[in-house]
Amino acid sequence: MRETRILEFKETITNTFLKTVSAFSNYNGGTILFGVDDNGNVKGLLDVKQACLDIENKINDSISPQPNYTLEIQNNDQTIKLTVKSGLQKPYLYKSKAYKRNDTATIEVDTLEFSRLVLDGKNISFEELPCKDQELSFKILQCKLKENIHIETFNQDTLKTLNLYDNINGYNNVAGLLADKNHFSGIDIVKFGENISIIQKRVTFEHISVLEIYEKALAVFRDYYQYEVIQGADRKMVEKIPEVAFREAIANALIHRVWDINSHTRVSMFDDRIEVVSPGGLPAGITAEEYLSGKLSILRNRNLANVFYRLGLVEIFGTGITRIKQLYAESLIKPEFEVSENAIKIVLPIFETNVNLTEDEKVIYKFLSKTMLKPISEIAPYVPFGKSKTTQLLKAIEKKGVIAVEGKGRGTKYIIK
């Protein structure tokens, strides 16, 4: 066994475990095993019954409000398993401070995180709080509602129906996000050249309606990843990256990000891929596996998602990741998804199909580039073949006209045509 974000070992009983009880109660719960050393070895406790009483008294006397936990004696009366459940009355404090888990360590939350816990404990989200801007206009939203769902009348009742306004608090933060002008950050887009030292274009869309940000991001995408081909009397639009996949990635970033920090969603455009990084990890109650598999969807900004859904921009049931995967079902290189504590990253590669490649050849192909020559030393370590077989597969791919080879001997390098 080893310690994780939701599992901690304590060889003896000291007050330090109370910080972890606070952390587990404030977030996704967890387990503390007493009588186990840092390496997961059972050392045992001298008097487990007395130890149970000590643990119970320390929690009851030191954590406020009362957390939800259970104690269980294990390993032939040698160890104690303390299971702490995520609580509803956040924040759970130890010595007037709230804690969280950072990988296998327990640390005090910062001011912003503390404010989020307070809101969570009151079952209030940031999007529901009154917006600091109360002089707002909604021409863009009005236009979209008329175009997409034929709503002709737009007034305060419309805003109430969309949960953007109430008579007591006025406009909320979702209203601010959808307003023509606001104080929120937006999207920062950078188009790189052959490497990250060459910036072909940089544009930032902020302090405007998220609906306008969404459309402007699509316009930049079309400039670089779509082109027309003339076939006889007809014109055919060709997509390097599926536009629907980019739409899903941008909508996902806008809807699911945290908006209480002054940080932009970052879109990095390369010749062979697009990377979309949105601030804020997953909302509480969902794991990375559940998010990536589409088994469970928890909306961080429910009212904003509802507006996007009504306008036909997204599916409300969190199918974005699944749809992106389906769009790339026939592509040699698949999209990538990376979830961390403070960000979610989606990578959309150039859509590549080549049915002539064998399964082994496809494995090699994924590690090649259209813009950079790569020697065998930069390919072989990342594929499950020996150097000899890798070289043979590269020669086979070359014969099929998929890649080009430059140089000879040790100077041989490969690039996708």
XYZ file of C-alpha atoms in Angstrom:
417
model
C 0.000 0.000 0.000
C 0.976 3.597 -0.437
C -0.492 6.932 0.610
C -2.757 8.736 -1.852
C -4.978 11.781 -1.935
C -7.684 9.815 -0.095
C -5.528 7.523 2.060
C -3.101 8.433 4.858
C -1.038 6.313 7.256
C -0.341 7.181 10.884
C 1.988 4.990 12.930
C 0.940 6.734 16.165
C -1.882 8.998 17.268
C -0.932 12.676 17.334
C -2.992 15.790 16.664
C -1.635 16.130 13.105
C -4.266 13.677 11.807
C -6.968 16.239 12.656
C -5.853 18.419 9.740
C -6.501 15.477 7.434
C -9.940 14.913 8.982
C -10.707 18.549 8.108
C -9.412 18.010 4.554
C -11.416 14.823 3.953
C -14.583 16.409 5.370
C -14.179 19.516 3.212
C -13.678 17.625 -0.029
C -14.147 14.042 -1.214
C -13.692 12.071 1.987
C -10.935 9.567 2.718
C -9.377 7.029 5.067
C -6.701 7.211 7.770
C -5.066 3.976 8.938
C -3.546 4.113 12.427
C -0.783 1.672 13.383
C 0.662 1.717 9.855
C 3.977 3.356 8.928
C 4.628 5.635 5.925
C 5.527 2.643 3.735
C 2.253 0.852 4.449
C 3.725 -1.677 6.901
C 1.556 -2.716 9.852
C 3.270 -1.741 13.124
C 0.273 -2.075 15.411
C -1.052 -0.064 18.360
C -0.547 -1.035 22.011
C -4.180 -0.600 23.099
C -6.567 -0.263 20.160
C -9.686 0.213 22.286
C -8.148 3.120 24.177
C -6.767 4.450 20.878
C -10.293 4.460 19.409
C -11.512 6.528 22.339
C -8.589 8.930 21.943
C -9.281 9.402 18.232
C -12.992 9.932 18.814
C -12.419 12.471 21.593
C -9.846 14.410 19.584
C -12.201 14.684 16.587
C -15.234 15.643 18.677
C -13.273 18.241 20.659
C -11.255 19.755 17.808
C -13.228 19.673 14.521
C -16.120 22.047 13.994
C -18.804 21.371 12.872
C -19.037 17.689 13.771
C -17.722 15.591 10.843
C -19.250 12.331 9.612
C -16.851 9.466 10.378
C -16.615 5.815 11.434
C -13.942 3.836 13.321
C -13.124 0.175 12.703
C -10.564 -2.101 14.401
C -8.640 -4.275 11.900
C -5.684 -6.671 11.513
C -6.363 -8.780 14.614
C -6.801 -5.753 16.865
C -3.590 -4.115 15.676
C -4.766 -1.195 13.542
C -7.645 1.274 13.337
C -9.385 2.405 10.155
C -10.865 5.907 10.342
C -13.235 6.593 7.451
C -14.207 10.255 6.967
C -17.050 11.181 4.627
C -17.401 14.414 2.695
C -19.636 16.700 4.742
C -22.518 18.992 3.852
C -21.799 21.719 6.430
C -18.525 23.018 4.989
C -16.062 24.379 5.950
C -14.897 21.889 8.593
C -12.319 23.655 10.733
C -9.422 22.540 12.901
C -8.178 25.361 15.126
C -10.236 27.828 13.029
C -8.512 26.752 9.789
C -9.729 24.666 6.864
C -7.520 22.106 5.132
C -7.338 20.188 1.862
C -5.282 17.365 0.385
C -2.506 18.194 -2.063
C -1.497 14.798 -3.435
C -0.382 12.944 -0.266
C 0.103 16.077 1.874
C -2.452 18.045 3.884
C -2.263 21.828 3.551
C -4.277 24.844 4.668
C -6.632 26.276 2.047
C -6.098 29.811 0.777
C -8.626 32.649 1.044
C -10.261 31.912 -2.327
C -10.637 28.210 -1.547
C -12.055 29.042 1.874
C -14.699 31.269 0.251
C -15.638 28.421 -2.091
C -16.076 26.062 0.861
C -18.350 28.568 2.589
C -20.516 28.815 -0.547
C -20.545 25.043 -0.895
C -21.684 24.695 2.705
C -24.602 27.027 1.958
C -25.346 25.124 -1.274
C -24.633 28.277 -3.280
C -22.462 28.434 -6.380
C -20.383 31.389 -7.562
C -22.626 31.787 -10.599
C -25.621 32.440 -8.313
C -23.957 35.291 -6.393
C -24.989 38.879 -7.244
C -22.826 40.323 -10.016
C -20.802 43.372 -9.014
C -21.904 44.951 -12.300
C -25.619 45.755 -12.228
C -25.758 48.058 -15.255
C -25.854 45.346 -17.915
C -27.104 45.040 -21.487
C -27.928 41.831 -23.369
C -28.126 42.613 -27.086
C -26.025 39.583 -28.039
C -28.073 37.199 -25.886
C -31.309 38.698 -27.241
C -30.096 38.223 -30.807
C -29.058 34.602 -30.186
C -32.385 33.737 -28.558
C -34.240 35.212 -31.527
C -32.054 33.472 -34.129
C -31.837 30.043 -32.520
C -35.147 29.491 -30.718
C -37.295 32.303 -32.147
C -37.925 34.169 -28.888
C -39.265 37.537 -30.057
C -39.966 39.120 -26.663
C -36.938 39.850 -24.489
C -37.412 41.506 -21.105
C -36.761 41.050 -17.392
C -39.118 38.065 -17.287
C -36.935 36.368 -19.917
C -33.896 36.899 -17.692
C -35.780 35.496 -14.684
C -36.766 32.407 -16.687
C -33.089 31.846 -17.525
C -32.188 32.269 -13.808
C -30.119 35.367 -14.531
C -32.079 37.848 -12.413
C -34.230 38.056 -9.298
C -35.964 40.973 -7.629
C -33.911 40.767 -4.415
C -30.313 40.399 -5.640
C -30.615 41.723 -9.192
C -28.298 40.230 -11.840
C -26.153 37.243 -10.857
C -22.692 36.320 -12.145
C -24.073 34.220 -15.005
C -25.917 37.296 -16.203
C -22.603 39.130 -16.061
C -20.918 36.427 -18.153
C -23.664 36.676 -20.796
C -23.858 40.475 -20.782
C -22.447 42.466 -23.719
C -19.778 43.992 -21.467
C -18.479 42.618 -18.157
C -15.442 42.340 -15.896
C -14.690 38.648 -16.521
C -11.622 37.167 -18.189
C -12.078 35.191 -21.398
C -9.939 33.312 -23.900
C -6.316 33.902 -24.887
C -5.492 32.380 -28.300
C -1.959 31.968 -29.648
C -1.123 30.547 -33.094
C 2.449 29.230 -33.137
C 4.673 28.679 -36.146
C 7.282 25.950 -36.481
C 8.022 26.164 -32.743
C 6.851 28.050 -29.650
C 9.381 30.822 -30.313
C 7.464 31.834 -33.431
C 4.078 33.451 -32.738
C 2.053 34.049 -35.892
C -0.959 35.544 -34.135
C -2.102 36.326 -30.622
C -5.535 37.599 -29.667
C -7.379 37.887 -26.357
C -11.160 38.028 -26.049
C -12.272 39.301 -22.647
C -14.807 41.552 -20.886
C -17.462 40.620 -23.456
C -20.301 38.086 -23.559
C -19.182 34.447 -23.415
C -21.429 33.916 -26.449
C -19.335 36.419 -28.409
C -16.115 34.862 -27.073
C -17.336 31.489 -28.321
C -18.055 32.839 -31.828
C -14.767 34.760 -32.069
C -12.783 31.670 -31.073
C -14.541 29.705 -33.830
C -13.641 32.396 -36.362
C -9.927 32.104 -35.493
C -10.173 28.321 -35.716
C -11.656 28.488 -39.220
C -8.836 30.735 -40.436
C -6.203 28.093 -39.695
C -7.873 24.687 -39.789
C -10.337 24.908 -42.692
C -9.793 25.440 -46.416
C -11.717 25.032 -49.661
C -10.873 22.592 -52.461
C -12.293 23.115 -55.949
C -13.470 19.869 -57.522
C -14.813 20.609 -60.987
C -17.637 23.100 -60.573
C -17.984 22.402 -56.871
C -16.223 23.776 -53.811
C -15.573 21.398 -50.937
C -14.741 22.497 -47.398
C -11.905 20.493 -45.858
C -11.340 20.415 -42.096
C -7.884 19.666 -40.674
C -9.506 19.344 -37.257
C -13.247 18.620 -36.933
C -15.006 21.905 -36.172
C -17.557 20.081 -34.028
C -14.720 18.793 -31.819
C -13.323 22.326 -31.399
C -16.820 23.644 -30.611
C -17.209 21.014 -27.903
C -13.778 21.786 -26.432
C -14.411 25.554 -26.274
C -17.951 25.199 -24.924
C -16.659 22.714 -22.341
C -13.936 25.156 -21.287
C -16.358 28.072 -20.904
C -19.093 26.159 -19.096
C -17.031 24.045 -16.706
C -14.222 26.430 -15.767
C -14.066 28.400 -12.517
C -14.921 32.054 -13.013
C -13.937 33.433 -9.609
C -10.273 33.789 -10.625
C -8.800 36.282 -13.080
C -7.340 33.719 -15.456
C -7.946 33.137 -19.153
C -8.841 29.913 -20.881
C -5.725 29.283 -22.987
C -5.963 28.053 -26.572
C -2.636 27.116 -28.175
C -2.782 26.442 -31.912
C -0.047 24.448 -33.657
C 0.281 23.039 -37.167
C -0.469 19.530 -35.897
C -2.809 20.139 -32.941
C -4.825 22.517 -30.753
C -4.496 22.592 -26.957
C -7.339 24.009 -24.839
C -6.587 24.564 -21.144
C -9.333 25.825 -18.842
C -8.788 27.072 -15.264
C -10.096 24.903 -12.454
C -10.037 21.142 -12.120
C -13.072 18.912 -11.794
C -15.991 19.911 -9.554
C -16.381 18.012 -6.298
C -18.073 14.648 -6.541
C -16.605 13.417 -9.819
C -13.362 11.573 -10.528
C -11.126 11.965 -13.570
C -12.105 8.474 -14.728
C -15.833 9.280 -14.512
C -15.311 12.565 -16.334
C -13.258 11.082 -19.174
C -15.500 8.044 -19.639
C -18.705 10.089 -19.678
C -20.210 7.908 -16.925
C -21.047 10.907 -14.755
C -21.571 14.601 -15.392
C -21.588 17.286 -12.713
C -22.122 20.825 -13.959
C -20.103 23.508 -12.204
C -22.050 26.345 -13.871
C -25.529 24.884 -14.315
C -27.335 28.062 -15.391
C -24.657 28.948 -17.944
C -24.833 25.390 -19.311
C -28.611 25.740 -19.549
C -28.312 28.839 -21.748
C -25.786 27.124 -24.043
C -28.130 24.126 -24.208
C -31.194 26.220 -25.054
C -29.238 27.886 -27.847
C -28.252 24.482 -29.230
C -24.540 25.006 -28.605
C -24.041 21.969 -26.315
C -25.688 18.822 -25.034
C -26.544 19.499 -21.385
C -25.783 15.997 -20.137
C -22.031 16.357 -20.307
C -21.481 14.359 -23.484
C -18.776 16.683 -24.841
C -15.793 14.427 -24.119
C -17.616 11.372 -25.481
C -18.583 13.243 -28.653
C -14.991 14.370 -29.239
C -13.790 10.772 -28.896
C -16.454 9.584 -31.348
C -15.454 12.233 -33.894
C -11.891 10.863 -33.846
C -12.922 7.187 -34.044
C -11.390 6.832 -37.530
C -8.337 9.005 -36.870
C -4.863 7.547 -36.468
C -4.015 10.018 -33.706
C -6.574 10.354 -30.926
C -7.413 13.408 -28.792
C -5.838 13.611 -25.346
C -7.412 14.686 -22.057
C -5.478 15.710 -18.977
C -7.081 16.484 -15.615
C -5.153 18.122 -12.774
C -6.176 19.835 -9.558
C -6.271 23.307 -11.116
C -6.847 22.778 -14.838
C -8.372 20.613 -17.547
C -6.506 20.202 -20.838
C -7.911 18.913 -24.137
C -5.611 18.236 -27.096
C -7.206 17.989 -30.563
C -4.751 16.586 -33.152
C -4.958 16.978 -36.904
C -7.414 14.376 -38.168
C -5.352 11.686 -39.913
C -6.686 8.554 -41.602
C -4.666 5.930 -43.419
C -6.318 2.544 -43.702
C -3.237 1.122 -45.437
C -1.180 1.101 -42.238
C -0.988 -2.013 -40.077
C -1.688 -1.750 -36.341
C 2.066 -1.790 -35.559
C 2.696 0.893 -38.196
C -0.035 3.050 -36.672
C 1.757 2.877 -33.315
C 4.922 4.250 -34.953
C 2.994 6.879 -36.923
C 1.586 8.459 -33.750
C 5.086 9.503 -32.663
C 6.013 11.176 -35.949
C 5.514 14.830 -36.839
C 4.500 16.838 -39.883
C 6.704 19.765 -38.937
C 9.759 18.222 -37.297
C 12.275 15.668 -38.564
C 12.771 12.925 -35.974
C 15.674 10.442 -35.730
C 15.161 6.861 -34.588
C 16.484 7.841 -31.130
C 13.421 10.072 -30.592
C 10.960 7.380 -31.687
C 12.195 3.985 -30.434
C 12.069 4.786 -26.663
C 8.342 5.567 -26.882
C 7.131 2.508 -28.821
C 6.822 -1.116 -27.610
C 9.255 -2.466 -30.217
C 12.987 -2.917 -30.392
C 15.133 -0.559 -32.463
C 15.444 -3.092 -35.281
C 11.701 -3.642 -35.657
C 11.019 0.082 -35.351
C 13.428 0.714 -38.248
C 11.711 -1.980 -40.337
C 8.286 -0.475 -39.656
C 9.514 3.007 -40.623
C 10.813 1.605 -43.946
C 7.427 -0.051 -44.558
C 5.587 3.195 -43.868
C 7.947 5.022 -46.220
C 7.200 2.535 -49.032
C 3.503 3.281 -48.618
C 4.250 6.955 -49.305
C 3.120 8.192 -45.899
C 6.447 9.534 -44.603
C 9.610 11.020 -46.068
C 13.164 10.078 -45.090
C 16.128 12.457 -45.038
C 19.772 11.731 -44.374
C 21.701 8.482 -44.151
C 23.137 6.231 -41.453
C 22.973 7.756 -37.985
C 21.743 11.002 -39.535
C 18.531 9.400 -40.890
C 15.387 11.308 -39.893
C 11.700 10.847 -40.598
C 8.803 13.241 -41.186
C 5.145 12.855 -42.199
C 4.478 13.980 -45.765
